[in-house]
Coordinates of C-alpha atoms in Angstrom, one line a residue:
Chain A
M11 CA -24.2 44.0 -135.1
E12 CA -25.8 44.9 -131.8
S13 CA -28.5 42.5 -130.7
P14 CA -31.7 44.1 -132.0
P15 CA -34.2 45.7 -129.7
R16 CA -34.8 48.7 -127.9
L17 CA -37.8 47.3 -129.8
S18 CA -38.4 44.5 -127.3
N19 CA -41.1 42.6 -129.1
R20 CA -39.7 42.8 -132.6
R21 CA -40.7 39.3 -133.8
A22 CA -44.2 39.7 -132.4
L23 CA -44.5 43.0 -134.3
S24 CA -43.4 41.4 -137.6
R25 CA -45.9 38.5 -137.2
A26 CA -48.7 41.0 -136.3
L27 CA -48.0 43.0 -139.4
T28 CA -48.3 39.8 -141.6
R29 CA -51.6 39.0 -140.0
A30 CA -52.9 42.5 -140.6
S31 CA -51.7 42.6 -144.2
R32 CA -53.5 39.3 -144.9
A33 CA -56.7 39.9 -143.0
S34 CA -60.0 39.7 -144.8
V35 CA -62.4 42.7 -144.8
A36 CA -64.5 40.9 -142.1
D37 CA -61.4 40.4 -139.9
C38 CA -60.3 44.0 -140.4
L39 CA -63.7 45.3 -139.2
A40 CA -63.5 43.0 -136.2
A41 CA -60.0 44.3 -135.4
V42 CA -61.0 47.9 -135.6
A43 CA -63.6 47.4 -133.0
S44 CA -60.9 46.6 -130.4
S45 CA -59.3 49.4 -128.5
P46 CA -57.8 52.1 -130.7
H47 CA -54.4 53.6 -129.8
D48 CA -53.1 57.1 -130.4
P49 CA -51.6 57.2 -133.8
A50 CA -47.8 57.8 -134.2
T51 CA -46.7 60.8 -136.0
R52 CA -46.6 59.9 -139.7
I53 CA -44.5 61.3 -142.6
G54 CA -45.5 60.3 -146.1
I55 CA -42.8 60.2 -148.8
T56 CA -44.2 60.1 -152.3
G57 CA -43.0 60.9 -155.9
P58 CA -42.4 59.3 -159.3
P59 CA -40.5 56.1 -159.8
G60 CA -36.8 56.5 -159.5
A61 CA -36.9 59.8 -157.7
G62 CA -34.7 58.5 -154.9
K63 CA -37.4 58.2 -152.3
S64 CA -35.9 55.1 -150.5
T65 CA -32.4 56.5 -150.4
L66 CA -33.7 59.8 -149.1
I67 CA -35.7 58.0 -146.4
A68 CA -32.6 56.1 -145.2
R69 CA -30.8 59.4 -144.7
L70 CA -33.8 61.1 -143.2
A71 CA -34.4 58.2 -140.8
A72 CA -30.8 58.2 -139.7
T73 CA -31.1 62.0 -138.9
R74 CA -34.4 61.7 -137.1
L75 CA -33.3 58.7 -135.0
E76 CA -30.8 61.1 -133.3
A77 CA -33.8 62.6 -131.6
R78 CA -36.1 59.6 -131.4
A79 CA -35.8 56.1 -129.9
R80 CA -38.1 54.1 -132.2
M81 CA -39.0 54.6 -135.8
A82 CA -40.6 52.5 -138.4
V83 CA -40.5 52.6 -142.2
L84 CA -43.3 51.0 -144.3
A85 CA -42.1 50.9 -147.9
I86 CA -44.6 49.9 -150.6
D87 CA -43.7 48.5 -154.0
P88 CA -46.0 47.6 -156.9
T89 CA -47.6 44.2 -157.3
S90 CA -47.3 42.8 -160.8
P91 CA -50.7 42.8 -162.5
I92 CA -49.6 39.8 -164.4
S93 CA -48.1 37.3 -161.9
R94 CA -49.4 39.0 -158.7
G95 CA -45.9 38.8 -157.4
S96 CA -43.6 41.6 -156.6
I97 CA -40.0 42.6 -156.1
L98 CA -39.7 44.6 -152.9
G99 CA -36.6 46.6 -153.6
D100 CA -36.8 49.6 -151.3
R101 CA -35.0 48.0 -148.4
I102 CA -31.8 47.6 -150.4
R103 CA -31.5 51.4 -150.6
M104 CA -31.7 51.6 -146.8
D105 CA -28.6 49.5 -146.0
T106 CA -26.8 52.4 -144.4
V107 CA -29.3 52.7 -141.6
A108 CA -30.9 49.2 -141.5
E109 CA -28.9 48.0 -138.6
H110 CA -29.9 50.8 -136.3
P111 CA -31.5 49.1 -133.3
G112 CA -34.3 51.6 -133.0
L113 CA -35.4 51.2 -136.7
Y114 CA -37.9 48.8 -138.0
I115 CA -38.3 48.5 -141.8
R116 CA -41.1 46.5 -143.5
S117 CA -41.5 46.0 -147.3
I118 CA -45.1 45.8 -148.5
P119 CA -46.6 44.8 -151.9
S120 CA -49.4 47.1 -153.2
R121 CA -51.7 44.1 -154.1
N122 CA -55.0 45.4 -155.3
A123 CA -54.5 49.1 -154.3
H124 CA -54.1 51.5 -157.2
D125 CA -53.6 54.7 -155.3
G126 CA -49.9 54.4 -154.5
L127 CA -50.7 52.6 -151.2
A128 CA -51.4 49.0 -150.4
D129 CA -54.2 46.7 -149.3
N130 CA -54.8 46.9 -145.5
I131 CA -52.3 49.7 -145.1
C132 CA -54.6 51.3 -142.5
E133 CA -54.5 48.0 -140.5
M134 CA -50.7 47.9 -140.7
L135 CA -50.4 51.4 -139.5
M136 CA -52.7 50.6 -136.6
V137 CA -50.4 47.7 -135.6
L138 CA -47.5 50.2 -135.5
D139 CA -49.6 52.6 -133.4
K140 CA -50.1 49.7 -130.9
H141 CA -46.3 49.1 -130.7
G142 CA -45.6 52.7 -129.7
F143 CA -43.3 54.1 -132.4
D144 CA -42.3 57.7 -132.1
E145 CA -42.6 58.2 -135.8
V146 CA -43.5 56.3 -138.9
I147 CA -42.3 57.0 -142.4
L148 CA -44.6 55.7 -145.2
E149 CA -43.2 55.4 -148.7
T150 CA -45.6 55.1 -151.6
V151 CA -45.0 53.2 -154.8
G152 CA -43.6 55.4 -157.5
V153 CA -46.7 57.5 -158.3
G154 CA -48.2 59.6 -161.1
Q155 CA -50.0 62.9 -161.0
A156 CA -53.2 61.8 -159.3
D157 CA -52.1 59.5 -156.5
Y158 CA -52.6 61.8 -153.5
E159 CA -54.5 59.5 -151.1
I160 CA -51.5 59.3 -148.9
R161 CA -52.5 62.8 -147.7
N162 CA -55.3 61.2 -145.7
L163 CA -53.0 58.9 -143.8
V164 CA -50.1 61.0 -142.7
D165 CA -49.4 64.2 -140.9
T166 CA -46.8 65.6 -143.4
V167 CA -46.6 64.8 -147.1
V168 CA -43.2 65.2 -148.7
L169 CA -43.2 65.1 -152.5
V170 CA -39.9 64.1 -154.0
L171 CA -39.2 65.1 -157.6
V172 CA -36.2 65.0 -159.9
P173 CA -34.9 67.3 -162.6
E174 CA -36.5 65.1 -165.2
S175 CA -39.9 65.3 -163.6
G176 CA -41.2 67.7 -166.2
D177 CA -41.6 71.4 -167.1
A178 CA -43.6 74.2 -165.6
V179 CA -46.8 73.1 -167.3
Q180 CA -46.6 69.7 -165.7
A181 CA -46.0 71.4 -162.4
M182 CA -49.1 73.5 -162.8
K183 CA -51.4 70.5 -163.3
A184 CA -53.9 69.3 -160.7
G185 CA -53.3 66.5 -158.3
I186 CA -50.4 65.5 -156.2
L187 CA -48.5 68.7 -156.9
E188 CA -51.2 70.7 -155.1
T189 CA -51.2 68.6 -152.0
A190 CA -47.7 68.3 -150.7
D191 CA -46.5 70.0 -147.5
I192 CA -42.9 69.9 -148.5
Y193 CA -41.3 69.7 -152.0
V194 CA -37.9 68.2 -152.5
V195 CA -36.1 68.4 -155.9
N196 CA -33.8 65.4 -155.5
K197 CA -30.6 64.7 -157.4
C198 CA -30.1 68.4 -157.6
D199 CA -26.5 67.9 -158.9
C200 CA -28.0 66.7 -162.2
A201 CA -28.7 68.8 -165.2
G202 CA -32.0 70.7 -165.2
A203 CA -32.3 70.9 -161.4
E204 CA -32.2 74.7 -161.2
Q205 CA -35.0 74.9 -163.8
M206 CA -37.1 72.4 -161.9
L207 CA -36.6 74.2 -158.6
H208 CA -37.6 77.4 -160.3
D209 CA -40.6 75.9 -162.0
I210 CA -41.9 74.3 -158.7
R211 CA -41.2 77.4 -156.7
S212 CA -43.1 79.6 -159.2
V213 CA -46.2 77.4 -159.0
V214 CA -46.1 77.0 -155.2
D215 CA -45.4 80.7 -154.6
Y216 CA -48.1 81.8 -157.0
R217 CA -50.7 80.1 -154.9
H218 CA -52.6 82.4 -152.6
V219 CA -51.7 81.6 -149.0
E220 CA -53.7 83.2 -146.2
P221 CA -51.8 84.6 -143.3
G222 CA -51.1 81.7 -140.8
E223 CA -51.5 79.1 -143.5
W224 CA -48.7 76.7 -144.3
R225 CA -46.5 77.8 -147.2
P226 CA -44.8 74.6 -148.6
P227 CA -41.1 75.0 -148.8
V228 CA -39.3 73.8 -152.0
L229 CA -36.0 72.2 -151.1
S230 CA -33.2 70.8 -153.1
A231 CA -31.3 67.6 -152.2
S232 CA -28.6 65.4 -153.4
I233 CA -26.6 62.4 -152.0
T234 CA -23.5 64.6 -151.7
D235 CA -24.7 67.5 -149.6
D236 CA -26.2 67.9 -146.1
S237 CA -29.6 68.9 -147.4
I238 CA -31.2 66.2 -145.2
A239 CA -30.8 68.6 -142.2
E240 CA -32.9 71.1 -144.1
L241 CA -35.6 68.5 -144.8
D242 CA -35.5 67.4 -141.2
E243 CA -36.1 71.0 -140.1
A244 CA -38.8 71.6 -142.6
I245 CA -40.7 68.5 -141.3
N246 CA -40.3 69.8 -137.7
A247 CA -41.5 73.2 -138.7
H248 CA -44.6 71.7 -140.4
S249 CA -45.2 69.6 -137.3
L250 CA -45.1 72.7 -135.1
W251 CA -47.4 74.5 -137.5
R252 CA -49.9 71.6 -137.4
D253 CA -49.9 71.7 -133.6
D254 CA -51.4 75.2 -133.8
H255 CA -53.4 75.1 -137.0
N256 CA -54.4 71.6 -137.9
D257 CA -58.1 70.8 -137.7
A258 CA -57.8 67.5 -135.8
D259 CA -61.4 66.6 -136.3
L260 CA -61.3 67.2 -140.0
H261 CA -58.2 65.1 -140.3
R262 CA -59.7 62.3 -138.2
R263 CA -62.8 62.3 -140.6
A264 CA -60.5 62.2 -143.7
R265 CA -58.7 59.2 -142.3
L266 CA -61.9 57.4 -141.4
R267 CA -63.3 58.1 -144.9
Y268 CA -60.2 56.7 -146.6
H269 CA -60.3 53.7 -144.3
V270 CA -63.9 52.9 -145.1
E271 CA -63.4 53.5 -148.8
S272 CA -60.4 51.2 -149.0
L273 CA -62.3 48.4 -147.1
M274 CA -65.3 48.8 -149.4
S275 CA -63.1 48.7 -152.5
R276 CA -61.3 45.6 -151.1
R277 CA -64.7 44.0 -150.4
V278 CA -65.8 44.6 -154.0
A279 CA -62.6 42.8 -155.1
E280 CA -63.4 39.9 -152.7
L281 CA -66.9 39.7 -154.1
F282 CA -65.7 39.6 -157.7
D283 CA -63.3 36.8 -156.7
E284 CA -66.1 34.8 -154.9
A285 CA -68.7 35.4 -157.6
R286 CA -69.8 32.8 -160.1
S287 CA -68.0 33.0 -163.4
D288 CA -71.2 34.0 -165.2
L289 CA -71.7 37.2 -163.2
L290 CA -69.8 39.2 -165.8
Q291 CA -72.0 37.8 -168.6
R292 CA -74.9 39.8 -167.3
P293 CA -75.8 43.5 -168.1
I294 CA -73.9 46.1 -166.2
R295 CA -76.9 47.3 -164.2
E296 CA -77.5 43.8 -162.9
V297 CA -73.9 43.2 -162.0
Y298 CA -73.9 46.5 -160.1
A299 CA -77.1 45.7 -158.3
E300 CA -75.8 42.2 -157.4
L301 CA -72.6 43.6 -155.9
A302 CA -74.4 46.4 -154.1
R303 CA -76.7 43.9 -152.5
K304 CA -73.9 41.7 -151.3
L305 CA -71.9 44.8 -150.1
G306 CA -74.9 45.6 -148.0
E307 CA -74.6 42.4 -146.0
V308 CA -73.1 43.0 -142.6
L309 CA -69.8 41.1 -142.1
Chain B
M29 CA -47.4 26.4 -160.1
S30 CA -47.9 29.2 -157.7
L31 CA -46.0 30.8 -154.9
K32 CA -48.7 33.5 -154.6
G33 CA -48.7 35.3 -151.3
K34 CA -45.4 33.8 -150.2
R35 CA -42.8 36.2 -148.9
I36 CA -39.3 35.2 -149.8
L37 CA -35.9 36.8 -149.0
I38 CA -33.0 36.2 -151.4
A39 CA -29.7 36.8 -149.7
K40 CA -26.0 36.9 -150.6
P41 CA -24.0 35.9 -147.6
G42 CA -20.2 36.1 -147.5
L43 CA -17.8 37.7 -149.9
D44 CA -18.5 36.4 -153.3
G45 CA -19.5 39.2 -155.6
H46 CA -21.6 37.6 -158.3
D47 CA -25.3 37.9 -158.0
V48 CA -26.6 37.1 -161.5
G49 CA -28.1 33.8 -160.1
A50 CA -29.6 35.6 -157.2
K51 CA -31.3 38.1 -159.5
I52 CA -32.5 35.4 -161.9
I53 CA -34.2 33.5 -159.0
T54 CA -35.6 36.8 -157.7
L55 CA -37.3 37.5 -161.0
A56 CA -38.5 33.8 -161.4
L57 CA -40.0 33.9 -157.9
R58 CA -41.9 37.2 -158.7
D59 CA -43.2 35.6 -161.9
A60 CA -44.4 32.7 -159.9
G61 CA -46.4 35.1 -157.8
A62 CA -44.2 35.5 -154.7
D63 CA -43.3 38.8 -152.9
V64 CA -39.5 38.8 -153.1
I65 CA -36.9 40.9 -151.2
Y66 CA -33.3 40.9 -152.2
T67 CA -30.6 41.9 -149.7
G68 CA -27.8 42.9 -152.1
L69 CA -24.2 41.6 -151.9
R70 CA -22.0 40.7 -149.0
K71 CA -24.3 40.4 -146.1
S72 CA -23.6 38.6 -142.8
P73 CA -25.7 35.8 -141.5
D74 CA -26.9 37.8 -138.5
Y75 CA -28.0 40.7 -140.8
I76 CA -29.8 38.3 -143.1
A77 CA -31.6 36.6 -140.2
R78 CA -32.7 40.0 -138.8
V79 CA -34.1 41.1 -142.2
A80 CA -35.9 37.7 -142.5
A81 CA -37.4 38.0 -139.0
D82 CA -38.4 41.7 -139.4
E83 CA -39.9 41.0 -142.9
D84 CA -41.6 37.8 -141.6
V85 CA -40.7 35.9 -144.7
D86 CA -41.8 32.3 -145.3
A87 CA -38.3 31.4 -146.5
V88 CA -34.8 32.6 -147.1
G89 CA -32.8 31.7 -150.1
L90 CA -29.0 31.9 -149.6
S91 CA -27.1 32.3 -152.9
I92 CA -23.6 31.0 -152.4
L93 CA -20.8 30.6 -154.9
S94 CA -17.8 30.6 -152.5
G95 CA -17.9 27.1 -151.2
S96 CA -18.6 28.1 -147.6
H97 CA -22.2 26.9 -147.7
H98 CA -22.0 24.6 -144.6
T99 CA -20.8 27.4 -142.4
L100 CA -23.1 30.1 -143.8
L101 CA -26.1 27.8 -143.5
A102 CA -25.3 26.8 -139.9
Q103 CA -24.8 30.5 -138.9
T104 CA -28.0 31.6 -140.6
L105 CA -30.1 28.9 -139.0
D106 CA -28.5 29.7 -135.6
E107 CA -29.2 33.4 -135.9
L108 CA -32.8 32.8 -137.0
A109 CA -33.3 30.6 -133.9
K110 CA -31.9 33.4 -131.7
L111 CA -34.5 35.8 -133.0
G112 CA -37.4 33.4 -132.4
A113 CA -37.7 32.8 -136.1
A114 CA -36.7 29.2 -136.4
N115 CA -40.0 28.6 -138.3
I116 CA -38.5 30.4 -141.3
G117 CA -37.1 27.9 -143.8
V118 CA -33.7 28.3 -145.5
F119 CA -32.8 27.0 -148.9
I120 CA -29.5 27.1 -150.7
G121 CA -28.7 27.9 -154.3
G122 CA -25.5 28.4 -156.2
T123 CA -22.4 26.3 -156.8
I124 CA -22.8 23.3 -154.5
A125 CA -20.9 20.1 -155.1
P126 CA -23.3 17.2 -155.5
Q127 CA -21.7 15.3 -152.5
D128 CA -22.6 18.3 -150.2
T129 CA -26.3 18.3 -150.8
Q130 CA -27.2 15.5 -148.3
A131 CA -25.2 17.1 -145.5
L132 CA -26.9 20.5 -146.1
L133 CA -30.4 18.9 -146.0
E134 CA -29.5 17.1 -142.8
M135 CA -28.4 20.4 -141.3
G136 CA -31.9 21.7 -141.9
A137 CA -31.9 23.2 -145.4
L138 CA -35.3 23.3 -147.0
G139 CA -33.8 22.5 -150.3
V140 CA -30.6 22.7 -152.4
F141 CA -30.9 24.2 -155.8
T142 CA -27.8 24.2 -158.0
S143 CA -27.2 26.2 -161.2
E144 CA -27.6 22.9 -163.2
M145 CA -31.3 22.7 -162.2
S146 CA -34.0 24.2 -164.4
L147 CA -35.9 27.2 -163.0
N148 CA -39.1 25.2 -163.3
D149 CA -37.8 22.3 -161.2
T150 CA -36.4 24.7 -158.6
L151 CA -39.8 26.6 -158.3
S152 CA -41.8 23.3 -158.1
A153 CA -39.5 22.0 -155.4
L154 CA -39.8 25.2 -153.5
E155 CA -43.5 25.3 -153.8
A156 CA -43.7 21.8 -152.5
A157 CA -41.4 22.6 -149.6
L158 CA -43.4 25.7 -148.6
S159 CA -46.9 24.2 -148.9

């Protein structure tokens, strides 16, 4: 194996990510105050469990590294609600590209987050911004229909589905299916792929799109074809479209709002953990008032 | 017993192709509250060290059934040091002859856990070593 970097300070980066992932809400707030860096371009890859997100990311990263020096992948897996432990299994699917000297992969447990993301994910993304990556790929845990918060954190959302993901009615429902910039029907060599492609296309194409608005492409992919080039190009096309059409201020506000919401939600979890055991013996209005009062204290 | 918040890499160095033990310890560590990454089969010590350093784990567990545990431990410790990650502890599991344990500990292994040990004893010893 080549000795690692082009990423010169790799070990420092990995330590900094650990600190960011474990920081209390007070520490997070203190860290945000220090100089912000321009965010790296971010691609979000989301979809149901077993859709092939990690394998797709490995192939996508290999392709995009041909044109970029430094890329990072943050891959989130679920924390067990029972033991609070986790098995972080995304990396094992990324073997083929893991030894590329320009690639940094980090596995992250979701902890208390219930939105497909992870505690302190904003802080970890900020660490990557500071280390000057050309592009960051963020992989959510396997998600359901309503986990679309990733949209606030990334520039391009890729939703990966498989032939078993459901029928046309499922595809018409609200939530994540409305918010992707690019759709990929993965494992398209499996039975039912044509129907799935047709169903997603009919829903996406039915949507009214103003002239100049982004019309999300619906791609098919499998491990055996060269569909990754198509996805690579679709991401580039969306990036170009964003350069001309994206409302940067609106996007900045959405990111800020998500960041504040996630800090507050973590703070509530911290307060429950710190609270006396009799707190939850009291009526709901009192519990609410007590938490709201504590939340109001400046950290 | 709790390994809550600990990050642990379970790795299979060398050519032996059996990872039932590695998978059992991976599940047991998760159930004890740890965040566990498994490398998959047939990884080199330099690959394992790089993953450990990038993932900033608290410890690496090498699952070895081939008998080459001395060499693989030495190489893994060496590679970790090269990456500025000598603070990451390395423990050994698998088929280890009893007379080899002391030598492995002297080389710097955090612990040696053979397949004869109960999972509970293994987890308790690991928890003590990492606290």
